[in-house]
Amino acid sequence: MPAVSKGDGMRGLAVFISDIRNCKSKEAEIKRINKELANIRSKFKGDKALDGYSKKKYVCKLLFIFLLGHDIDFGHMEAVNLLSSNKYTEKQIGYLFISVLVNSNSELIRLINNAIKNDLSSRNPTFMCLALHCIANVGSREMAEAFAGEIPRILVAGDTMDSVKQSAALCLLRLYKTSPDLVLMGEWTSRVVHLLNDQHMGVVTAAISLITCLSQKNPDEFKTCVSLAVSRLSRIVSSASTDLQDYTYYFVPAPWLSCKLLRLLQCYPPPEDGAVKGRLVECLETILNKAQEPPKSKKVQHSNAKNAILFEAISLIIHYDSEPNLLVRACNQLGQFLQHRETNLRYLALESMCTLASSEFSHEAVKTHIETVINALKTERDVSVRQRAADLLYAMCDRSNAKQIVAEMLSYLETADYSIREEMVLKVAILAEKYAVDYSWYVDTILNLIRIAGDYVSEEVWYRVIQIVINRDDVQGYAAKTVFEALQAPACHENMVKVGGYILGEFGNLIAGDPRSSPLVQFNLLHSKFHLCSVPTRALLLSAYIKFINLFPETKSTIQEVLRSDSQIRNSDVELQQRAVEYLKLSSIASTDVLATVLEEMPPFPERESSILAKLKKKKGPGAVSVNELEEGKREGGELNGGGGERGGDNSTIAASNASTPSPSADLLGLRTGPQVSAAPPSAGSLLVDVFSEAGVNDDGFLSSAPPSAVSEDAAPPLPESNELLNKFVCKNNGVLFENQLLQIGIKSEYRQNLGRMYLFYGNKTSVQFVTFTTTVSCPGELQSQLNVQAKPVEPLIEGGAQVQQVINIECLGDFCEAPLLNIKFRYGGALQNLSLKLPVTINKFFQPTEMASHDFFQRWKQLSQPQQEAQKIFKASHAMDTEVIKAKLLGLGMALLENVDPNPENFVCAGVIQTKAQQVGSLLRLEPNAQAQMYRLTLRSSKDTVSKRLCELLAEQF
Amino acid sequence: MMRFLLLFSRQGKLRLQKWFTVLSDRDKRKIIRDLTQMVLSRPPKACNFLPWRDLKIVYRRYASLYFCCGLEQDDNELLTLDILHRYVELLDQYFGNVCELDIIFNFEKAYFILDEFVIGGEVQETSKASVAKSIEEAESLQEVRQ
């Protein structure tokens, strides 16, 4: 037991502490404590009045017992008695007990407040400070009620001692934080600001914390503090290391005050006054310069204090985000720290750089450190540093380095700490989606994610890949092929089976031509995983099987046998059993047509905010990578989520529920509630309603189903981008036609001979209903006689988050060049919305492919040799010249792609006949890519000159 | 502002706990348990900062004692290391070559010194001399026996 060197030691207390420390077991300790508690209780209850010293000693013992973790239910009164002692140490112990064991007993609070009041008015600075510390330590509402009026007065009174001012400032801050309503602004507030000029550095240091907090809440009222803070900072920064005497810490002048000043300035925008601003920039430059000077001491305290100021200055520079020169200097400084031998500095540099990465001025400068950061991710020994490196890579990612960063993060995932895997997975998924230029890379990345870290791939991630594959027909074949290959692995993660089941069920037909992935092979592969999977996955697989029956009639008997087996049809899980029974019945009684309708390909998902992003937002606390920044980047550059980020959680739940079809309770196939059924207008079900609505409830609908008329006068002119939108759909029939903040229009269409049917899906992206929703389809000018377009009426009301469907029937009467116009009007929150688009009906939609041999092709080619029959264009490639992509587009065009016809295998030739009611127009196409020059020559010949010309125009935009 | 300061030994024994916000006893116990476990399990040369819930944790070991505090997002980690160091210096100045035992046997003094230095989670006085002066003045008051 060490001798207590100072003050009046309490011998009894020391003995007791020593006894406790000597206890060999927890039981012995409890026994000793109980003995002491009994002793203290008897002393407190005894007849003999205790002197102050004994009271202090016993209260202190109780405090010790409490701090050991035991409950204390008496002694409060004795502690309160100590408060009114005139001996400092007794009072001090009393206050400590109250601060630690505050009790909301109202009787005691009144007594405590009385004692505090006495001390506050005692004019003894030591007692006043004790009382103020106690108020700050307890910080309860009762205390605020009692003292919030008094403390500001003490703070600004002229005769208050400096030490009391310091305590009063911070005590008031504490009360303001707990009960801001009780601290009333008043005359004192303007005087508080002037404490920044106080001669006593300690007073400034304490007062500035209060001023910063008040400024955050009432910036206008405290504006004057900016210039005061700048001049104070400037005086400190330019002072020599010894000027400030005791406020110099390891050769750094007033580091605490400097940091607090820089923090206060971060409550405000850059100073408007040029002189003040100039002075501040000078300070910041001096701080950056000092970082390059040799250290004045080798002690870590010196570098800590110096760098604390530097980091705070960098925070201010980032906060202003307006001085490119300073931002780049800050970035270079942080770059130096990235390689520093102190782990702490590397950690902080990575953290600060994350915020720098989102500034347009310094984003490029941050990117130059990519190799160092990747290296940190690989080699740092401390997980919290690696985590920061991963955050920074995420923040610095853009189109130019996405592939590299995603690859590095993927390889890091293989060895990443379990604690951060899920977040890493989300980040990789988001980056892959955000910067996907070709979606095969995206699909590869996500499947790799599932392979490497399947357990950490949350539902949002694999829902999302499915949403994207469904919405983008250019990647469906690739996705089917890749997932098929991934499933070959002997052990693959259940999430892979889910994705595989869904994708093959929808798009297995795209790879079924290859005997290595014939329908039966696909089915057997999926079914080999079945018994290893959980119930929800099995349910999903059963749905994939019924889709197979529709896609590949040859698998019907095999699959029916599986469904019929006892393990399915008598499965103890009711969901699985029900699916097996229903699917078996459906496959045996429904005609092929019915089956095809029921199991139609899933319509595109409404494109909303990525549910993954929402999930990451939830996971990340404040101060992490700014998700807002991300979203902005996405709006500018994102290919997938063009817009629609403003309604966080709400959106994502809808997106998730849309995507959550594979869950056992939801219906995967749209049998009951699939989008096409739920969104169907009344005409789908009830004839009565249909007739009724056509009879005039919906005027526009009625009108538009009449022969096409001119565009109604008050329709908005077509959007400037409508031609572009039109071009998107030349080679495909499904997708998202249009999207803005409010509305999304999805499209799905099919054509046969000279007839077409188009389904438009109008999705309300807001939470407010759209009223008087009307659409008009019209054929301007000549088109009236070329195209017959009939739009079924659409429901006039779209609830928030809901989708309605409209069916449009199209008949091609003669060849045409223009596109029909779609005008949409509705009211959203009272404001009339009016927009017009071009419906993507183009002449090539009415192509019938014609297969022919080489000989026939050239014979016909020659027959169509009149100059006006040919149209030709030479143009620069605007997409990668990938053979498979070109083939897919030509097929999407609707012509037959003829193999082995052109003597040059690099060239593509196609043939088809356009079906109009009036006539048939035979057309031939030849596309000659020149990979070296990145150019194409496109030639079209048809029996009608207008058709050649139009097709050539349309196609030249596609490659 | 600093939310709390904990001092614990290498064996995980808590030596001082100071809370600057109101928390239930249950929450306090959980924080103490989680942080002692987390900090004690870190390798010796690891970084002194780590993110935990919505807080930044800053800790440093002095001999057998760990000083560990929870900061809000705006707070400066390096400066907090200096706060911990200054507190150690103040204890050292008071006890003379301070060791863990001094803090065990004079725990109330450790709290008093902290109150002179930090109030409500904010630094009130950074001058060693000023803090020493207030403590000395108080000590001289207690010598007066009436």
PDB file of C-alpha atoms in Angstrom, chain A residues 344-564:
ATOM      1  CA  ASN A 344      -2.164   6.713 -36.894  1.00  0.00           C
ATOM      2  CA  LEU A 345      -1.266   9.149 -39.635  1.00  0.00           C
ATOM      3  CA  ARG A 346      -1.881   6.633 -42.375  1.00  0.00           C
ATOM      4  CA  TYR A 347      -5.290   5.932 -40.881  1.00  0.00           C
ATOM      5  CA  LEU A 348      -6.249   9.588 -40.675  1.00  0.00           C
ATOM      6  CA  ALA A 349      -4.894  10.353 -44.132  1.00  0.00           C
ATOM      7  CA  LEU A 350      -7.041   7.615 -45.650  1.00  0.00           C
ATOM      8  CA  GLU A 351     -10.049   8.939 -43.753  1.00  0.00           C
ATOM      9  CA  SER A 352      -9.547  12.562 -44.828  1.00  0.00           C
ATOM     10  CA  MET A 353      -8.881  11.607 -48.408  1.00  0.00           C
ATOM     11  CA  CYS A 354     -12.286   9.985 -48.548  1.00  0.00           C
ATOM     12  CA  THR A 355     -13.878  13.386 -48.182  1.00  0.00           C
ATOM     13  CA  LEU A 356     -11.401  15.000 -50.567  1.00  0.00           C
ATOM     14  CA  ALA A 357     -12.318  12.444 -53.199  1.00  0.00           C
ATOM     15  CA  SER A 358     -15.791  13.876 -53.451  1.00  0.00           C
ATOM     16  CA  SER A 359     -14.606  17.381 -54.268  1.00  0.00           C
ATOM     17  CA  GLU A 360     -14.460  18.122 -57.980  1.00  0.00           C
ATOM     18  CA  PHE A 361     -11.251  20.081 -57.467  1.00  0.00           C
ATOM     19  CA  SER A 362      -9.313  17.316 -55.825  1.00  0.00           C
ATOM     20  CA  HIS A 363     -10.911  14.120 -57.143  1.00  0.00           C
ATOM     21  CA  GLU A 364      -8.244  13.711 -59.807  1.00  0.00           C
ATOM     22  CA  ALA A 365      -5.443  14.457 -57.353  1.00  0.00           C
ATOM     23  CA  VAL A 366      -6.778  11.801 -54.999  1.00  0.00           C
ATOM     24  CA  LYS A 367      -6.888   9.295 -57.833  1.00  0.00           C
ATOM     25  CA  THR A 368      -3.132   9.559 -58.347  1.00  0.00           C
ATOM     26  CA  HIS A 369      -2.654   7.725 -55.045  1.00  0.00           C
ATOM     27  CA  ILE A 370      -4.565   4.660 -56.146  1.00  0.00           C
ATOM     28  CA  GLU A 371      -1.557   2.337 -56.103  1.00  0.00           C
ATOM     29  CA  THR A 372      -0.610   3.328 -52.567  1.00  0.00           C
ATOM     30  CA  VAL A 373      -4.154   2.790 -51.370  1.00  0.00           C
ATOM     31  CA  ILE A 374      -4.411  -0.599 -53.030  1.00  0.00           C
ATOM     32  CA  ASN A 375      -1.144  -1.481 -51.405  1.00  0.00           C
ATOM     33  CA  ALA A 376      -2.534  -0.399 -48.033  1.00  0.00           C
ATOM     34  CA  LEU A 377      -5.527  -2.645 -48.562  1.00  0.00           C
ATOM     35  CA  LYS A 378      -3.185  -5.552 -49.156  1.00  0.00           C
ATOM     36  CA  THR A 379      -0.472  -4.973 -46.605  1.00  0.00           C
ATOM     37  CA  GLU A 380      -1.740  -2.972 -43.616  1.00  0.00           C
ATOM     38  CA  ARG A 381      -1.657  -5.126 -40.519  1.00  0.00           C
ATOM     39  CA  ASP A 382      -4.434  -3.320 -38.725  1.00  0.00           C
ATOM     40  CA  VAL A 383      -7.963  -4.104 -39.836  1.00  0.00           C
ATOM     41  CA  SER A 384      -9.262  -0.630 -39.088  1.00  0.00           C
ATOM     42  CA  VAL A 385      -6.667   0.816 -41.468  1.00  0.00           C
ATOM     43  CA  ARG A 386      -7.569  -1.683 -44.173  1.00  0.00           C
ATOM     44  CA  GLN A 387     -11.195  -0.751 -43.726  1.00  0.00           C
ATOM     45  CA  ARG A 388     -10.316   2.894 -44.319  1.00  0.00           C
ATOM     46  CA  ALA A 389      -8.371   1.945 -47.430  1.00  0.00           C
ATOM     47  CA  ALA A 390     -11.405   0.102 -48.752  1.00  0.00           C
ATOM     48  CA  ASP A 391     -13.588   3.131 -48.016  1.00  0.00           C
ATOM     49  CA  LEU A 392     -11.198   5.364 -49.900  1.00  0.00           C
ATOM     50  CA  LEU A 393     -11.029   3.082 -52.927  1.00  0.00           C
ATOM     51  CA  TYR A 394     -14.794   3.185 -53.000  1.00  0.00           C
ATOM     52  CA  ALA A 395     -14.807   6.968 -52.781  1.00  0.00           C
ATOM     53  CA  MET A 396     -12.183   7.490 -55.490  1.00  0.00           C
ATOM     54  CA  CYS A 397     -13.796   5.088 -57.913  1.00  0.00           C
ATOM     55  CA  ASP A 398     -15.011   6.464 -61.203  1.00  0.00           C
ATOM     56  CA  ARG A 399     -15.450   5.248 -64.748  1.00  0.00           C
ATOM     57  CA  SER A 400     -11.733   5.366 -65.472  1.00  0.00           C
ATOM     58  CA  ASN A 401     -10.580   3.098 -62.666  1.00  0.00           C
ATOM     59  CA  ALA A 402     -13.684   1.084 -61.818  1.00  0.00           C
ATOM     60  CA  LYS A 403     -12.436  -2.162 -63.309  1.00  0.00           C
ATOM     61  CA  GLN A 404      -9.159  -2.023 -61.441  1.00  0.00           C
ATOM     62  CA  ILE A 405     -10.754  -1.064 -58.125  1.00  0.00           C
ATOM     63  CA  VAL A 406     -13.493  -3.645 -58.332  1.00  0.00           C
ATOM     64  CA  ALA A 407     -10.938  -6.316 -59.177  1.00  0.00           C
ATOM     65  CA  GLU A 408      -8.783  -5.324 -56.191  1.00  0.00           C
ATOM     66  CA  MET A 409     -11.730  -5.268 -53.833  1.00  0.00           C
ATOM     67  CA  LEU A 410     -12.843  -8.667 -55.077  1.00  0.00           C
ATOM     68  CA  SER A 411      -9.450 -10.175 -54.484  1.00  0.00           C
ATOM     69  CA  TYR A 412      -9.277  -8.534 -51.050  1.00  0.00           C
ATOM     70  CA  LEU A 413     -12.631 -10.091 -50.204  1.00  0.00           C
ATOM     71  CA  GLU A 414     -11.094 -13.541 -50.337  1.00  0.00           C
ATOM     72  CA  THR A 415      -9.086 -12.762 -47.220  1.00  0.00           C
ATOM     73  CA  ALA A 416     -11.054  -9.875 -45.743  1.00  0.00           C
ATOM     74  CA  ASP A 417     -11.981  -9.815 -42.090  1.00  0.00           C
ATOM     75  CA  TYR A 418     -15.379 -11.254 -41.438  1.00  0.00           C
ATOM     76  CA  SER A 419     -16.503  -8.071 -39.735  1.00  0.00           C
ATOM     77  CA  ILE A 420     -16.309  -6.027 -42.908  1.00  0.00           C
ATOM     78  CA  ARG A 421     -17.214  -8.544 -45.580  1.00  0.00           C
ATOM     79  CA  GLU A 422     -20.852  -7.659 -45.908  1.00  0.00           C
ATOM     80  CA  GLU A 423     -20.099  -4.009 -46.370  1.00  0.00           C
ATOM     81  CA  MET A 424     -17.398  -4.826 -48.903  1.00  0.00           C
ATOM     82  CA  VAL A 425     -19.837  -6.966 -50.852  1.00  0.00           C
ATOM     83  CA  LEU A 426     -22.352  -4.124 -50.994  1.00  0.00           C
ATOM     84  CA  LYS A 427     -19.705  -1.716 -52.157  1.00  0.00           C
ATOM     85  CA  VAL A 428     -18.451  -3.989 -54.899  1.00  0.00           C
ATOM     86  CA  ALA A 429     -22.013  -4.577 -56.054  1.00  0.00           C
ATOM     87  CA  ILE A 430     -22.733  -0.862 -56.178  1.00  0.00           C
ATOM     88  CA  LEU A 431     -19.555   0.034 -58.030  1.00  0.00           C
ATOM     89  CA  ALA A 432     -20.053  -2.771 -60.520  1.00  0.00           C
ATOM     90  CA  GLU A 433     -23.541  -1.542 -61.271  1.00  0.00           C
ATOM     91  CA  LYS A 434     -22.718   2.131 -61.290  1.00  0.00           C
ATOM     92  CA  TYR A 435     -19.783   1.890 -63.652  1.00  0.00           C
ATOM     93  CA  ALA A 436     -20.850  -1.004 -65.820  1.00  0.00           C
ATOM     94  CA  VAL A 437     -20.251  -0.080 -69.430  1.00  0.00           C
ATOM     95  CA  ASP A 438     -20.808  -3.519 -70.695  1.00  0.00           C
ATOM     96  CA  TYR A 439     -23.082  -5.567 -68.578  1.00  0.00           C
ATOM     97  CA  SER A 440     -21.283  -8.820 -69.064  1.00  0.00           C
ATOM     98  CA  TRP A 441     -18.629  -7.357 -66.754  1.00  0.00           C
ATOM     99  CA  TYR A 442     -21.325  -6.554 -64.252  1.00  0.00           C
ATOM    100  CA  VAL A 443     -22.738 -10.080 -64.376  1.00  0.00           C
ATOM    101  CA  ASP A 444     -19.254 -11.562 -64.020  1.00  0.00           C
ATOM    102  CA  THR A 445     -18.526  -9.368 -61.031  1.00  0.00           C
ATOM    103  CA  ILE A 446     -21.686 -10.248 -59.158  1.00  0.00           C
ATOM    104  CA  LEU A 447     -21.327 -13.951 -59.831  1.00  0.00           C
ATOM    105  CA  ASN A 448     -17.749 -13.711 -58.583  1.00  0.00           C
ATOM    106  CA  LEU A 449     -19.018 -11.986 -55.472  1.00  0.00           C
ATOM    107  CA  ILE A 450     -21.385 -14.850 -54.814  1.00  0.00           C
ATOM    108  CA  ARG A 451     -18.611 -17.335 -55.449  1.00  0.00           C
ATOM    109  CA  ILE A 452     -16.108 -15.647 -53.145  1.00  0.00           C
ATOM    110  CA  ALA A 453     -18.341 -14.400 -50.371  1.00  0.00           C
ATOM    111  CA  GLY A 454     -21.698 -16.041 -50.898  1.00  0.00           C
ATOM    112  CA  ASP A 455     -22.621 -15.919 -47.234  1.00  0.00           C
ATOM    113  CA  TYR A 456     -22.250 -12.169 -47.186  1.00  0.00           C
ATOM    114  CA  VAL A 457     -24.229 -11.510 -50.319  1.00  0.00           C
ATOM    115  CA  SER A 458     -27.485 -10.165 -49.016  1.00  0.00           C
ATOM    116  CA  GLU A 459     -30.778 -10.587 -50.807  1.00  0.00           C
ATOM    117  CA  GLU A 460     -30.586  -7.046 -52.154  1.00  0.00           C
ATOM    118  CA  VAL A 461     -27.498  -7.930 -54.157  1.00  0.00           C
ATOM    119  CA  TRP A 462     -28.826 -10.932 -55.964  1.00  0.00           C
ATOM    120  CA  TYR A 463     -32.278  -9.384 -56.468  1.00  0.00           C
ATOM    121  CA  ARG A 464     -30.505  -6.545 -58.144  1.00  0.00           C
ATOM    122  CA  VAL A 465     -28.559  -8.642 -60.600  1.00  0.00           C
ATOM    123  CA  ILE A 466     -31.796 -10.300 -61.624  1.00  0.00           C
ATOM    124  CA  GLN A 467     -33.577  -6.984 -62.029  1.00  0.00           C
ATOM    125  CA  ILE A 468     -30.788  -5.776 -64.248  1.00  0.00           C
ATOM    126  CA  VAL A 469     -30.600  -8.885 -66.368  1.00  0.00           C
ATOM    127  CA  ILE A 470     -34.357  -8.801 -66.889  1.00  0.00           C
ATOM    128  CA  ASN A 471     -34.291  -5.166 -67.862  1.00  0.00           C
ATOM    129  CA  ARG A 472     -31.414  -5.451 -70.303  1.00  0.00           C
ATOM    130  CA  ASP A 473     -31.906  -7.876 -73.095  1.00  0.00           C
ATOM    131  CA  ASP A 474     -28.357  -7.392 -74.370  1.00  0.00           C
ATOM    132  CA  VAL A 475     -26.957  -9.280 -71.420  1.00  0.00           C
ATOM    133  CA  GLN A 476     -29.513 -12.036 -70.969  1.00  0.00           C
ATOM    134  CA  GLY A 477     -27.804 -14.604 -73.143  1.00  0.00           C
ATOM    135  CA  TYR A 478     -24.464 -13.918 -71.542  1.00  0.00           C
ATOM    136  CA  ALA A 479     -25.934 -14.132 -68.059  1.00  0.00           C
ATOM    137  CA  ALA A 480     -27.543 -17.469 -68.836  1.00  0.00           C
ATOM    138  CA  LYS A 481     -24.283 -18.827 -70.219  1.00  0.00           C
ATOM    139  CA  THR A 482     -22.187 -17.582 -67.312  1.00  0.00           C
ATOM    140  CA  VAL A 483     -24.494 -18.725 -64.587  1.00  0.00           C
ATOM    141  CA  PHE A 484     -24.779 -22.091 -66.273  1.00  0.00           C
ATOM    142  CA  GLU A 485     -20.996 -22.391 -66.174  1.00  0.00           C
ATOM    143  CA  ALA A 486     -20.823 -21.226 -62.569  1.00  0.00           C
ATOM    144  CA  LEU A 487     -23.301 -23.889 -61.551  1.00  0.00           C
ATOM    145  CA  GLN A 488     -20.979 -26.574 -62.916  1.00  0.00           C
ATOM    146  CA  ALA A 489     -18.741 -26.115 -59.869  1.00  0.00           C
ATOM    147  CA  PRO A 490     -19.124 -29.102 -57.554  1.00  0.00           C
ATOM    148  CA  ALA A 491     -19.849 -26.861 -54.567  1.00  0.00           C
ATOM    149  CA  CYS A 492     -21.599 -23.635 -55.267  1.00  0.00           C
ATOM    150  CA  HIS A 493     -23.253 -21.235 -52.913  1.00  0.00           C
ATOM    151  CA  GLU A 494     -26.995 -21.354 -52.486  1.00  0.00           C
ATOM    152  CA  ASN A 495     -27.236 -17.769 -53.681  1.00  0.00           C
ATOM    153  CA  MET A 496     -25.692 -18.937 -56.946  1.00  0.00           C
ATOM    154  CA  VAL A 497     -28.401 -21.585 -57.223  1.00  0.00           C
ATOM    155  CA  LYS A 498     -31.047 -18.908 -56.685  1.00  0.00           C
ATOM    156  CA  VAL A 499     -29.642 -16.676 -59.401  1.00  0.00           C
ATOM    157  CA  GLY A 500     -29.160 -19.694 -61.639  1.00  0.00           C
ATOM    158  CA  GLY A 501     -32.715 -20.918 -61.116  1.00  0.00           C
ATOM    159  CA  TYR A 502     -34.181 -17.567 -61.887  1.00  0.00           C
ATOM    160  CA  ILE A 503     -32.038 -16.732 -64.894  1.00  0.00           C
ATOM    161  CA  LEU A 504     -32.201 -20.123 -66.564  1.00  0.00           C
ATOM    162  CA  GLY A 505     -35.945 -20.212 -65.950  1.00  0.00           C
ATOM    163  CA  GLU A 506     -36.308 -16.950 -67.798  1.00  0.00           C
ATOM    164  CA  PHE A 507     -33.531 -17.087 -70.348  1.00  0.00           C
ATOM    165  CA  GLY A 508     -32.361 -20.699 -70.496  1.00  0.00           C
ATOM    166  CA  ASN A 509     -33.697 -20.787 -74.062  1.00  0.00           C
ATOM    167  CA  LEU A 510     -30.955 -18.405 -75.162  1.00  0.00           C
ATOM    168  CA  ILE A 511     -28.289 -21.040 -74.583  1.00  0.00           C
ATOM    169  CA  ALA A 512     -30.357 -24.112 -75.309  1.00  0.00           C
ATOM    170  CA  GLY A 513     -29.051 -24.303 -78.889  1.00  0.00           C
ATOM    171  CA  ASP A 514     -25.688 -25.516 -77.647  1.00  0.00           C
ATOM    172  CA  PRO A 515     -25.884 -29.275 -77.017  1.00  0.00           C
ATOM    173  CA  ARG A 516     -23.638 -28.809 -73.968  1.00  0.00           C
ATOM    174  CA  SER A 517     -26.355 -26.717 -72.379  1.00  0.00           C
ATOM    175  CA  SER A 518     -29.421 -28.332 -73.865  1.00  0.00           C
ATOM    176  CA  PRO A 519     -32.656 -27.975 -71.943  1.00  0.00           C
ATOM    177  CA  LEU A 520     -32.293 -31.326 -70.277  1.00  0.00           C
ATOM    178  CA  VAL A 521     -28.700 -30.636 -69.279  1.00  0.00           C
ATOM    179  CA  GLN A 522     -29.783 -27.344 -67.770  1.00  0.00           C
ATOM    180  CA  PHE A 523     -32.569 -28.980 -65.867  1.00  0.00           C
ATOM    181  CA  ASN A 524     -30.410 -31.801 -64.539  1.00  0.00           C
ATOM    182  CA  LEU A 525     -27.795 -29.329 -63.425  1.00  0.00           C
ATOM    183  CA  LEU A 526     -30.320 -27.274 -61.472  1.00  0.00           C
ATOM    184  CA  HIS A 527     -32.002 -30.315 -60.042  1.00  0.00           C
ATOM    185  CA  SER A 528     -28.692 -31.746 -58.848  1.00  0.00           C
ATOM    186  CA  LYS A 529     -28.521 -28.808 -56.422  1.00  0.00           C
ATOM    187  CA  PHE A 530     -32.114 -29.113 -55.295  1.00  0.00           C
ATOM    188  CA  HIS A 531     -31.663 -31.415 -52.303  1.00  0.00           C
ATOM    189  CA  LEU A 532     -28.870 -29.202 -50.888  1.00  0.00           C
ATOM    190  CA  CYS A 533     -31.023 -26.116 -50.766  1.00  0.00           C
ATOM    191  CA  SER A 534     -33.274 -24.470 -48.225  1.00  0.00           C
ATOM    192  CA  VAL A 535     -37.032 -24.297 -48.663  1.00  0.00           C
ATOM    193  CA  PRO A 536     -37.179 -20.818 -50.253  1.00  0.00           C
ATOM    194  CA  THR A 537     -34.598 -21.819 -52.835  1.00  0.00           C
ATOM    195  CA  ARG A 538     -36.405 -25.054 -53.548  1.00  0.00           C
ATOM    196  CA  ALA A 539     -39.583 -23.087 -54.109  1.00  0.00           C
ATOM    197  CA  LEU A 540     -37.731 -20.901 -56.565  1.00  0.00           C
ATOM    198  CA  LEU A 541     -36.366 -23.946 -58.356  1.00  0.00           C
ATOM    199  CA  LEU A 542     -39.835 -25.467 -58.678  1.00  0.00           C
ATOM    200  CA  SER A 543     -40.938 -22.284 -60.391  1.00  0.00           C
ATOM    201  CA  ALA A 544     -37.938 -22.471 -62.676  1.00  0.00           C
ATOM    202  CA  TYR A 545     -39.023 -26.021 -63.595  1.00  0.00           C
ATOM    203  CA  ILE A 546     -42.499 -24.982 -64.678  1.00  0.00           C
ATOM    204  CA  LYS A 547     -40.951 -22.233 -66.750  1.00  0.00           C
ATOM    205  CA  PHE A 548     -38.775 -24.907 -68.365  1.00  0.00           C
ATOM    206  CA  ILE A 549     -41.897 -26.852 -69.328  1.00  0.00           C
ATOM    207  CA  ASN A 550     -43.080 -23.757 -71.144  1.00  0.00           C
ATOM    208  CA  LEU A 551     -39.751 -22.932 -72.734  1.00  0.00           C
ATOM    209  CA  PHE A 552     -38.824 -26.489 -73.660  1.00  0.00           C
ATOM    210  CA  PRO A 553     -41.750 -28.840 -74.212  1.00  0.00           C
ATOM    211  CA  GLU A 554     -39.256 -31.703 -74.533  1.00  0.00           C
ATOM    212  CA  THR A 555     -38.491 -31.493 -70.816  1.00  0.00           C
ATOM    213  CA  LYS A 556     -42.142 -31.757 -69.853  1.00  0.00           C
ATOM    214  CA  SER A 557     -42.264 -35.455 -69.045  1.00  0.00           C
ATOM    215  CA  THR A 558     -39.024 -35.457 -67.067  1.00  0.00           C
ATOM    216  CA  ILE A 559     -40.105 -32.485 -65.000  1.00  0.00           C
ATOM    217  CA  GLN A 560     -43.606 -33.788 -64.474  1.00  0.00           C
ATOM    218  CA  GLU A 561     -42.076 -36.949 -63.104  1.00  0.00           C
ATOM    219  CA  VAL A 562     -40.049 -34.927 -60.643  1.00  0.00           C
ATOM    220  CA  LEU A 563     -43.082 -32.913 -59.591  1.00  0.00           C
ATOM    221  CA  ARG A 564     -45.107 -36.064 -59.240  1.00  0.00           C
TER     222      ARG A 564
END
